[in-house]
Coordinates of C-alpha atoms and ligand atoms in Angstrom, one line a residue:
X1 CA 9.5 6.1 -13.1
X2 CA 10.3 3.4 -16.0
X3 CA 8.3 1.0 -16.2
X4 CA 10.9 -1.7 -16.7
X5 CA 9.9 -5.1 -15.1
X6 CA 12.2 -6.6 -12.4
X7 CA 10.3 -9.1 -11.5
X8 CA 6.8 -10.4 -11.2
X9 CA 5.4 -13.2 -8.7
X10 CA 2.5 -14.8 -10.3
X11 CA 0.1 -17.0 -8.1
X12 CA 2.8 -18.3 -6.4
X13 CA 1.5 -21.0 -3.6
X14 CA 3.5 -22.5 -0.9
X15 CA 2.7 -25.2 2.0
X16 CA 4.8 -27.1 4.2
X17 CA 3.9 -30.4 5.1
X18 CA 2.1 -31.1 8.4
X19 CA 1.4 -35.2 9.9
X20 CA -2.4 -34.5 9.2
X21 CA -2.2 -32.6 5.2
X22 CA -0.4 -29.3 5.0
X23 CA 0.1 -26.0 6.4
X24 CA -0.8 -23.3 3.7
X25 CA 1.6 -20.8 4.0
X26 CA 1.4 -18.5 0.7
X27 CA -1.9 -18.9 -1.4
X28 CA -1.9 -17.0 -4.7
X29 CA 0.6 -14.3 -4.1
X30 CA 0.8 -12.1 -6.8
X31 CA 3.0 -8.9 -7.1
X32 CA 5.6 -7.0 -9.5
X33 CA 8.2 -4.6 -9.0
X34 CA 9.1 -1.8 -11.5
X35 CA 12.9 -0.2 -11.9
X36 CA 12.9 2.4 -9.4
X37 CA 10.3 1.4 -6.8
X38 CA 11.0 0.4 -3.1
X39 CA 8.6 -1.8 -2.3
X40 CA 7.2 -3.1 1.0
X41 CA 5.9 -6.6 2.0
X42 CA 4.1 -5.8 5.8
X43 CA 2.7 -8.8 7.3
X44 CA 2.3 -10.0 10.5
X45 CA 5.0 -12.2 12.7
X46 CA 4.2 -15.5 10.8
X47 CA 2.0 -14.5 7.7
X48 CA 4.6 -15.9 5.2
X49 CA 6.8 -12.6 4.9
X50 CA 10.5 -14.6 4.7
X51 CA 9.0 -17.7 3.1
X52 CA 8.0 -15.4 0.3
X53 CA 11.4 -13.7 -0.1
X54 CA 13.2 -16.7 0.1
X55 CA 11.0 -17.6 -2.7
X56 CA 12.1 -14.6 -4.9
X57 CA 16.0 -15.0 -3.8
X58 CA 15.9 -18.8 -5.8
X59 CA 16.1 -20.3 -2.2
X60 CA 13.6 -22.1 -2.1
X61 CA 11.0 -23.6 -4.6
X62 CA 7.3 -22.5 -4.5
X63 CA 4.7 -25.2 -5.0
X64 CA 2.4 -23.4 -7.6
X65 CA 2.7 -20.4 -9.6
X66 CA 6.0 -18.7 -11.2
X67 CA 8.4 -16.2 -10.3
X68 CA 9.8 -14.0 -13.3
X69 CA 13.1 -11.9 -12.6
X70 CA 13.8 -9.9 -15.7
X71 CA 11.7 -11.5 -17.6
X72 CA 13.4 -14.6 -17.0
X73 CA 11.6 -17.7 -15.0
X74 CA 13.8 -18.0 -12.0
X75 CA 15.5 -21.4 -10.9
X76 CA 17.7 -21.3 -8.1
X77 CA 19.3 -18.0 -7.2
X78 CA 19.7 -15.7 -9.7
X79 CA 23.0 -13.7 -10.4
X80 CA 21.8 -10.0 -10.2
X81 CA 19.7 -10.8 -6.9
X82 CA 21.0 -9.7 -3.5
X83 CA 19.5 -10.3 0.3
X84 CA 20.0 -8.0 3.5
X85 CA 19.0 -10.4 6.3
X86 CA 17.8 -9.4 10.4
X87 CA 21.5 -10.7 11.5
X88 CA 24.2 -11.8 9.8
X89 CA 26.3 -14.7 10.1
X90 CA 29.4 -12.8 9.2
X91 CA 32.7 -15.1 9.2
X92 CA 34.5 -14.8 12.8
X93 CA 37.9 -14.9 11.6
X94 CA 37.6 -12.7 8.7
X95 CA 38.0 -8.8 8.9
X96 CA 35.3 -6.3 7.7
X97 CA 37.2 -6.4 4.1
X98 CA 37.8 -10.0 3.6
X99 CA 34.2 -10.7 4.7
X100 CA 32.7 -8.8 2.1
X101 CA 35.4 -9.6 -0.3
X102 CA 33.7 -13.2 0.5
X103 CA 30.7 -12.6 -1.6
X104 CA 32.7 -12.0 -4.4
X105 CA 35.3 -15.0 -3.9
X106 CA 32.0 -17.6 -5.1
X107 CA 31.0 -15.3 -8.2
X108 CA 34.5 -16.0 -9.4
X109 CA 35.7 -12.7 -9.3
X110 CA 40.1 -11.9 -9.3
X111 CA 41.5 -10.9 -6.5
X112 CA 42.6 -7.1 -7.3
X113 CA 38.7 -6.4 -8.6
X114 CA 37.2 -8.1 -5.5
X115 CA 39.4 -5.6 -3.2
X116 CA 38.4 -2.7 -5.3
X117 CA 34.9 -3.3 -5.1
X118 CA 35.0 -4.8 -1.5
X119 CA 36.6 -1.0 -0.6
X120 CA 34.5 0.8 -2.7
X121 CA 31.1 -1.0 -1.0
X122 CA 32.8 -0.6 2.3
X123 CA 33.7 3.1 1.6
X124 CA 30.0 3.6 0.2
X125 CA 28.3 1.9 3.5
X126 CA 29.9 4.3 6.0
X127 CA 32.5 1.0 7.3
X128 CA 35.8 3.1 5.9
X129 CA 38.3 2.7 8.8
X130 CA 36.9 -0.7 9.4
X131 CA 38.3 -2.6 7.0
X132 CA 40.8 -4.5 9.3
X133 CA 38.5 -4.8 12.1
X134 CA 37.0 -8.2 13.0
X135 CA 33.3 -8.3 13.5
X136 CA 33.8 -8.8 17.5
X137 CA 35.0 -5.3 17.3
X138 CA 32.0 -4.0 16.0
X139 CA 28.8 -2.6 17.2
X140 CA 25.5 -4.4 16.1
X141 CA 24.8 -1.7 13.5
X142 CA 28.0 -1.5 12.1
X143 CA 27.9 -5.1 11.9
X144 CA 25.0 -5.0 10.1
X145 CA 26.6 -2.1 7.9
X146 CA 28.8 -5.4 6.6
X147 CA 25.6 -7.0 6.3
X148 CA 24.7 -4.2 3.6
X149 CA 28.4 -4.3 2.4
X150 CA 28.3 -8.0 1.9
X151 CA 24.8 -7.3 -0.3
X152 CA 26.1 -4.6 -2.7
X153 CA 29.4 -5.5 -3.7
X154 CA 27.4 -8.0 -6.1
X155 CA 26.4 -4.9 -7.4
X156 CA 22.4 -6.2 -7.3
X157 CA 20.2 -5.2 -9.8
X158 CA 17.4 -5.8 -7.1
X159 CA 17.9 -6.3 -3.1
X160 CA 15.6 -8.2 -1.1
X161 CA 15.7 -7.3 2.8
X162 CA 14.3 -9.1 5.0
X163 CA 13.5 -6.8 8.5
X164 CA 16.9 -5.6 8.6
X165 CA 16.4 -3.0 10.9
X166 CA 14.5 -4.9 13.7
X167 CA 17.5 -6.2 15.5
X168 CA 19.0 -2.6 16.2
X169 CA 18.1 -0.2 18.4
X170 CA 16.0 2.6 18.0
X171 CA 18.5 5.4 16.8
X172 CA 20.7 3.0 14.7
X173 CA 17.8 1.2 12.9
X174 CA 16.6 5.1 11.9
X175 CA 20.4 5.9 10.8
X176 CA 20.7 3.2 8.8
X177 CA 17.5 3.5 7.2
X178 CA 18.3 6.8 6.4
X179 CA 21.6 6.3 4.9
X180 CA 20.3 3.6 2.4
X181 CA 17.7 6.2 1.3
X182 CA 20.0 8.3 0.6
X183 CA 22.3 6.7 -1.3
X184 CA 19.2 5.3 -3.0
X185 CA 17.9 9.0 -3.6
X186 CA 21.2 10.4 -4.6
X187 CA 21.7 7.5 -7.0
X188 CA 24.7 6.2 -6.0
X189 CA 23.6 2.2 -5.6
X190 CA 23.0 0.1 -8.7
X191 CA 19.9 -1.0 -7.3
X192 CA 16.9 -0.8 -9.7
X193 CA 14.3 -2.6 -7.0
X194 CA 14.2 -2.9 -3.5
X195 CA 11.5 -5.4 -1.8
X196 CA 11.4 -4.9 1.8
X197 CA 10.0 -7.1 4.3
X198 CA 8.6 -5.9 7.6
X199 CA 6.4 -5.6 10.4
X200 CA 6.8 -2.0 11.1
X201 CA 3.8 -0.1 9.7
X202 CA 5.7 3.6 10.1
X203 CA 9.0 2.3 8.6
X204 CA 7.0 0.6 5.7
X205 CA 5.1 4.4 4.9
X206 CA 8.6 5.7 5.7
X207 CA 10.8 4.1 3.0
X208 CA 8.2 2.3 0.2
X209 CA 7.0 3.7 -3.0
X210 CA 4.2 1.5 -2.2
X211 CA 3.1 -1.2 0.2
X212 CA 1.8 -4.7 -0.1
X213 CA 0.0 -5.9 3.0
X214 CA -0.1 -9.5 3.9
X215 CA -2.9 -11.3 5.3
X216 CA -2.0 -14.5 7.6
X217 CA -3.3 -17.9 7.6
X218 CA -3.0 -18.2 4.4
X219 CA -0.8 -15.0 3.6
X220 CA -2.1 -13.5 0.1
X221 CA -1.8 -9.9 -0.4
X222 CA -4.9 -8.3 0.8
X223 CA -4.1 -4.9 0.3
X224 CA -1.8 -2.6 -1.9
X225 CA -1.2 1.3 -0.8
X226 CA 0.3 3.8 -2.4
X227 CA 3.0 6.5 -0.6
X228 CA 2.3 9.6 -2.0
X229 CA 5.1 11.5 -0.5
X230 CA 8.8 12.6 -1.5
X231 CA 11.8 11.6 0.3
X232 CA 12.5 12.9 3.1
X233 CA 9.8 12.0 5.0
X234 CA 8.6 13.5 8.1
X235 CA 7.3 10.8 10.3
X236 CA 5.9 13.7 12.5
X237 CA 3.5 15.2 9.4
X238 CA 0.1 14.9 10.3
X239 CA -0.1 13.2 6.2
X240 CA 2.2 10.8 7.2
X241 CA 0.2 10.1 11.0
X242 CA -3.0 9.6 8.9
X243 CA -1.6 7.4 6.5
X244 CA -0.1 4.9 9.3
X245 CA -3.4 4.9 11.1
X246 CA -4.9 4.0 7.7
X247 CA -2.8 1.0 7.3
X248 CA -3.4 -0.1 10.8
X249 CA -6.9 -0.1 10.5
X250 CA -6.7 -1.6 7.0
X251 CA -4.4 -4.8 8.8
X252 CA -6.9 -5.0 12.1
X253 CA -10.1 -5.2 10.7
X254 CA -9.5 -7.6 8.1
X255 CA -7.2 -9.9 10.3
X256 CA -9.7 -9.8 12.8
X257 CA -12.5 -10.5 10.7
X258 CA -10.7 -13.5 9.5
X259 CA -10.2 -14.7 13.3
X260 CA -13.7 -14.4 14.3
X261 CA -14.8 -16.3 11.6
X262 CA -13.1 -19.1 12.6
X263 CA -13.6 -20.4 15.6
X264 CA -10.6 -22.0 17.4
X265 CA -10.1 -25.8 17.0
X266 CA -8.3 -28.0 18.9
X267 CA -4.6 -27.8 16.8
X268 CA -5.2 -24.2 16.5
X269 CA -2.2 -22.2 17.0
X270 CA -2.2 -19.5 20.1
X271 CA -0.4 -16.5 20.4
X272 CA 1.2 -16.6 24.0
X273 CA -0.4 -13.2 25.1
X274 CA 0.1 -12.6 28.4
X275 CA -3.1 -12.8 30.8
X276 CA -1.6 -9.0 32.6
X277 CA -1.8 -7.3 28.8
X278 CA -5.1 -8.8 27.9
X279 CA -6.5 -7.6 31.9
X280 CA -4.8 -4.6 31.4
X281 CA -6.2 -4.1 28.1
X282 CA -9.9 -4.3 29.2
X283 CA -9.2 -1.9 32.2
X284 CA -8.0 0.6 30.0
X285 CA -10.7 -0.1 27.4
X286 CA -13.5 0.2 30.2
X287 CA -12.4 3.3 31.9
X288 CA -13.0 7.2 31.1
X289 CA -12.2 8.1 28.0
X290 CA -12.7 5.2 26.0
X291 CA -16.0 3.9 28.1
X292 CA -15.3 0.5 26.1
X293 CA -15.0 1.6 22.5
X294 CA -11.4 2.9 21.1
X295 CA -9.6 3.4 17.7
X296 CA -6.9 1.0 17.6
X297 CA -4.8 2.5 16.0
X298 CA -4.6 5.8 18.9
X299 CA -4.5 2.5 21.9
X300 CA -1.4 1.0 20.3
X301 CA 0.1 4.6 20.1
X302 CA -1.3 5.3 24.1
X303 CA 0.2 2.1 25.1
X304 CA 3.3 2.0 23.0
X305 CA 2.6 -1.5 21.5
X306 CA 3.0 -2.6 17.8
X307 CA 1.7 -3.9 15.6
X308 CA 2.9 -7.7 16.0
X309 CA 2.3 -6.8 20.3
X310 CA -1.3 -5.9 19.9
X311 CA -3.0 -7.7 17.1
X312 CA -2.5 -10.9 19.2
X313 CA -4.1 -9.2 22.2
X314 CA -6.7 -8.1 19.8
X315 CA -7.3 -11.2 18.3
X316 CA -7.3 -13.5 21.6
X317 CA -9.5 -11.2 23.2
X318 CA -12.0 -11.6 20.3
X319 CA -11.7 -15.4 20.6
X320 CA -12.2 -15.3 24.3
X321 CA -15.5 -13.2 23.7
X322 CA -13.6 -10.0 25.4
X323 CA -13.9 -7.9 22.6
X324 CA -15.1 -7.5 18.9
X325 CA -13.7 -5.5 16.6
X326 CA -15.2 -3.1 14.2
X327 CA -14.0 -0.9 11.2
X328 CA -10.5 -0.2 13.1
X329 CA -12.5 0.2 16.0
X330 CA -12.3 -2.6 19.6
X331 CA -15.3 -2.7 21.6
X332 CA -15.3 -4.5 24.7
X333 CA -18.1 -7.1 25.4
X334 CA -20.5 -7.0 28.4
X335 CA -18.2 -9.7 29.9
X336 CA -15.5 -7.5 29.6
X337 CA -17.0 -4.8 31.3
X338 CA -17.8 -6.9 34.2
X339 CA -14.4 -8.4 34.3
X340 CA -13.1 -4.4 34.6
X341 CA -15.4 -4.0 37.9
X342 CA -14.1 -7.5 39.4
X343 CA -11.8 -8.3 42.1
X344 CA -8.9 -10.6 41.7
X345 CA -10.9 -14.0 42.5
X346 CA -14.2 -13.2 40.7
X347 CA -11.8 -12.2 37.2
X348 CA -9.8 -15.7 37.1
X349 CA -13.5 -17.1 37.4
X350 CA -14.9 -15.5 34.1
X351 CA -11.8 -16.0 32.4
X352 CA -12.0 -20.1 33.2
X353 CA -15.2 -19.9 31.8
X354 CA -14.8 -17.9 29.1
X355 CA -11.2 -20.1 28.3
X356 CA -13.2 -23.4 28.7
X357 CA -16.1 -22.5 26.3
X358 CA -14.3 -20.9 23.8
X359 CA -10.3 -22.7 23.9
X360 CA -11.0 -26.2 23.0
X361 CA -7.2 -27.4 23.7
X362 CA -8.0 -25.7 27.3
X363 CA -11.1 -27.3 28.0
X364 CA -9.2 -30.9 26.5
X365 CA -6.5 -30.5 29.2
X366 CA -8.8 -30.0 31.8
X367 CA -11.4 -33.3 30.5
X368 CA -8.5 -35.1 29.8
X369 CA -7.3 -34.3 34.3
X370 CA -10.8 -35.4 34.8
X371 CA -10.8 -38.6 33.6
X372 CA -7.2 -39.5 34.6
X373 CA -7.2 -41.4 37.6
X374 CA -4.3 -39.7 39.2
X375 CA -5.6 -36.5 37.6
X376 CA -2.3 -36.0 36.1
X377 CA -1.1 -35.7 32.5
X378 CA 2.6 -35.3 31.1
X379 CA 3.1 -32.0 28.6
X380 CA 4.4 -34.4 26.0
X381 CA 0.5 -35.9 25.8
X382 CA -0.5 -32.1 24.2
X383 CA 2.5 -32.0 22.8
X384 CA 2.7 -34.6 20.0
X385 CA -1.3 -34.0 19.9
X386 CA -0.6 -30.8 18.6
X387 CA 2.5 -31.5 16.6
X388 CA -0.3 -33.1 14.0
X389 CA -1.6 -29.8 13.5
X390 CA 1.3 -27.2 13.7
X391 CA 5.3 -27.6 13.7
X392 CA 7.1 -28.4 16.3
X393 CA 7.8 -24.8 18.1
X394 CA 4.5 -23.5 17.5
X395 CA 3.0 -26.5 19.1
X396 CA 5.1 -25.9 22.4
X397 CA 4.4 -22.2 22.1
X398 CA 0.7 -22.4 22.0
X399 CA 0.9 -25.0 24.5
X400 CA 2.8 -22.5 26.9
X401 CA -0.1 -20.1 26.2
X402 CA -2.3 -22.2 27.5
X403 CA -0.2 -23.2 30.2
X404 CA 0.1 -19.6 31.5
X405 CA -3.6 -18.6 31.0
X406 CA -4.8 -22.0 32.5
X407 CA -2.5 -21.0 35.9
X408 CA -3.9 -17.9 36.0
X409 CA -7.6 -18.9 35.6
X410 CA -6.8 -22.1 37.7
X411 CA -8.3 -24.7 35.8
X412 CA -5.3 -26.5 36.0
X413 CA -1.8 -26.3 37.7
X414 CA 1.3 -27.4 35.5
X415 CA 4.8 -28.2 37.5
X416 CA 7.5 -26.7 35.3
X417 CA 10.3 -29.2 36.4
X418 CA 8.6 -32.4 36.0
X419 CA 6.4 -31.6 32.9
X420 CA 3.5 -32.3 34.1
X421 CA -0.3 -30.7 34.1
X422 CA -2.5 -31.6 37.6
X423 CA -5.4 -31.0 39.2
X424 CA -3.4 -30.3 42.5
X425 CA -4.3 -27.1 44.5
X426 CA -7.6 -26.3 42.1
X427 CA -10.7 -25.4 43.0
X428 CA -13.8 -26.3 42.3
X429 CA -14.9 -30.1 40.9
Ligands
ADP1 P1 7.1 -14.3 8.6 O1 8.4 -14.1 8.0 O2 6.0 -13.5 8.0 O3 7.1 -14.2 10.1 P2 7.6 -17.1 7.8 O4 7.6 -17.1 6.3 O5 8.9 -17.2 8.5 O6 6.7 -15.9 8.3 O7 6.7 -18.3 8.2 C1 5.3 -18.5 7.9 C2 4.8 -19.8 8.4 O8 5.5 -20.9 7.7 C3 5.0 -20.1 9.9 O9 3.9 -20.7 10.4 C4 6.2 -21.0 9.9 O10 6.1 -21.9 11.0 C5 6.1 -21.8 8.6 N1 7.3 -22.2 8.1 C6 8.3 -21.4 7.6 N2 9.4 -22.1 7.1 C7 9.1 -23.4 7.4 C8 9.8 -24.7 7.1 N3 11.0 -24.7 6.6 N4 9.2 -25.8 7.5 C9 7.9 -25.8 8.1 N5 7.2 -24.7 8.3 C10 7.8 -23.5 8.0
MG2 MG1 10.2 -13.5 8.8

């Protein structure tokens, strides 16, 4: 490998701005990428992941540190630098060819070289026969084939991709993985770097030279791991298997040490996890083989969940006093055990009072009911409560979480069509 620099992120911070201070995105992200690496960025559903690549493609500005592309200090998008996205907005009324001539159009290109390279990207991506097709004709993953068309025709000395296989299905996403590998292998792409954004553990240690793990809240890069293997790679090796499970336990433990040191506050954001998974959970946890104890890495595999399904089941279950997690390991609590042996009634009672003592927006819903006359509250009163703390979607999702755990342990009831949270049909005081 030459060890020419592409580019090199140095303490690079970013926040957005919040009513009450500001949300801490990126702190002190540092990372370089050498001609001839694949690089992955794995990160958790909300850890900073795009915001970070948007940083590196010029599109947006960080708030502290520098990024260096070529040795060059980046402002704005720099010629040179190409991004893959999930979907693409391709143009409508424009066929295959004319969209990715498109790219070219703004760089100023003439007409006769933008067709030749817009058929030469289009012939290289697999999309030959396509080029007078609209993208209505297409399949998802030919559409995103366009997507990768659109990228290279730039020629790009380095491609950014941000999860650009998560939107397929499972046989296309693996096709077009392997595809891009191999034109990468067989040298056929100008590409000297590729920085890959994802959330998939397996396809990280399937296409990367070498992986960067991002921790959330704030994302900084907590752990870097080298892929010793050649292309192809053989998901089923047991190398491979070990390395994954390495990862995953690597990502648990230290996200879930970081979420039982703090303890939830009122504008805390809450992953809606549904009450079924986290009950199911326990009852699998409690039961013969596990007897309470498993490697999570071998649970997610037995119950097909990934990475982004689990650690939120992980992680409210810890705050809830459910579980605690050790060295890759999730052991339930004795209040878990005894919510395995419990009937339907007696489990929605230790999971009020486990959501009460250890949820404070829960337990503020349910004082607030109290001291209501009517014992009634509209959702906007949470709502703009929590839009202090986190932006506006993640305040109505973690308000829905609460919502649907609150119904289920019936500390309150909430009436979808008119908004509102009551005390109606509760038991109890
Ligand atoms: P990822 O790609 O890892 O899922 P993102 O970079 O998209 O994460 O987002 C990280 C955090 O930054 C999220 O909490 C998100 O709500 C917040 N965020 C991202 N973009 C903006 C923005 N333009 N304004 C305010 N908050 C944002
Ligand atoms: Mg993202």
């Amino acid at each position: 490998m030459s060890l020419s620099e592409i580019l090199r992120v140095t303490r690079v911070q970013r926040g957005f701005k919040r009513t009450y201070g500001e949300l801490r995105v990126l702190d002190d992200v540092n990372l370089r990428l050498a001609e001839g690496e694949i690089v992955g960025l794995l990160g958790r559903s909300g850890s900073g992941k795009s915001t970070l690549l948007r940083i590196i493609a010029g599109l947006i500005e960080p708030s502290g540190g520098a990024v260096e592309y070529l040795g060059k200090p980046l402002s704005g998008p720099a010629q040179g630098v190409a991004m893959v996205f999930q979907t693409f907005a391709l143009f409508p009324w424009l066929t295959v060819l004319q969209n990715v001539e498109a790219g070219l159009e703004a760089l100023g290109v003439g007409a006769r070289e933008r067709r030749r390279r817009a058929l030469a990207a289009i012939d290289l991506i697999g999309l030959d026969g396509f080029e007078n097709a609209y993208p209505r004709e297409l399949s998802g993953g030919m559409r995103q084939r366009v997507g990768f068309a659109r990228a290279l025709v730039v020629n790009p000395t380095l491609l950014l991709m941000d999860e650009p296989f998560s939107a397929l299905d499972v046989l296309t996403a693996e096709t077009l993985r392997t595809d891009l590998l191999d034109l990468w292998n067989e040298r056929r792409l100008p590409i000297k770097s590729i920085l890959i954004v994802t959330h998939n553990i397996e396809e990280a240690v399937f296409m990367c030279h070498r992986i960067l793990v991002l921790s959330s809240n704030p994302g900084r890069v907590m752990a870097e791991i080298r892929v010793p293997f050649a292309h192809p790679r053989d998901r089923l090796d047991p190398t491979f298997k070990r390395l994954v499970d390495d990862i995953y336990a690597k990502m648990i433990t230290r996200e879930s040490i970081d979420a039982t040191r703090k303890t939830l506050a009122l504008g805390s954001w809450l992953p809606d996890v549904s009450t079924n998974l986290m009950a199911g959970l326990i009852e699998t946890l409690a039961a013969p083989p596990y007897n309470g104890k498993a490697d999570l890495p071998e649970i997610a595999r037995t119950l097909h969940l990934e990475v982004d399904d689990l650690f939120p089941v992980a992680e409210m279950m810890q705050h809830l006093n459910f579980a605690h997690m050790r060295e890759g390991d999730i052991l339930l609590t004795p209040s878990a055990r005894q919510f395995a042996e419990y009937g339907t009634q007696e489990r929605k009672q230790l999971f009020a009072e486990h959501l009460l003592a250890h949820v404070p927006l829960a337990a503020s819903i349910r004082r607030v009911l109290n001291e209501r006359p009517g014992h009634r509250a509209p959702r906007v009163r949470f709502a703009q409560e929590l839009e202090d703390f986190l932006s506006d979607s993640a305040a109505q999702q973690t308000l829905d979480a609460v919502i649907n755990w609150g119904r289920y342990a019936e500390i309150f009831s909430y009436n979808d069509q008119t908004e509102t949270f009551s005390l109606e049909d509760v038991e109890g005081d």
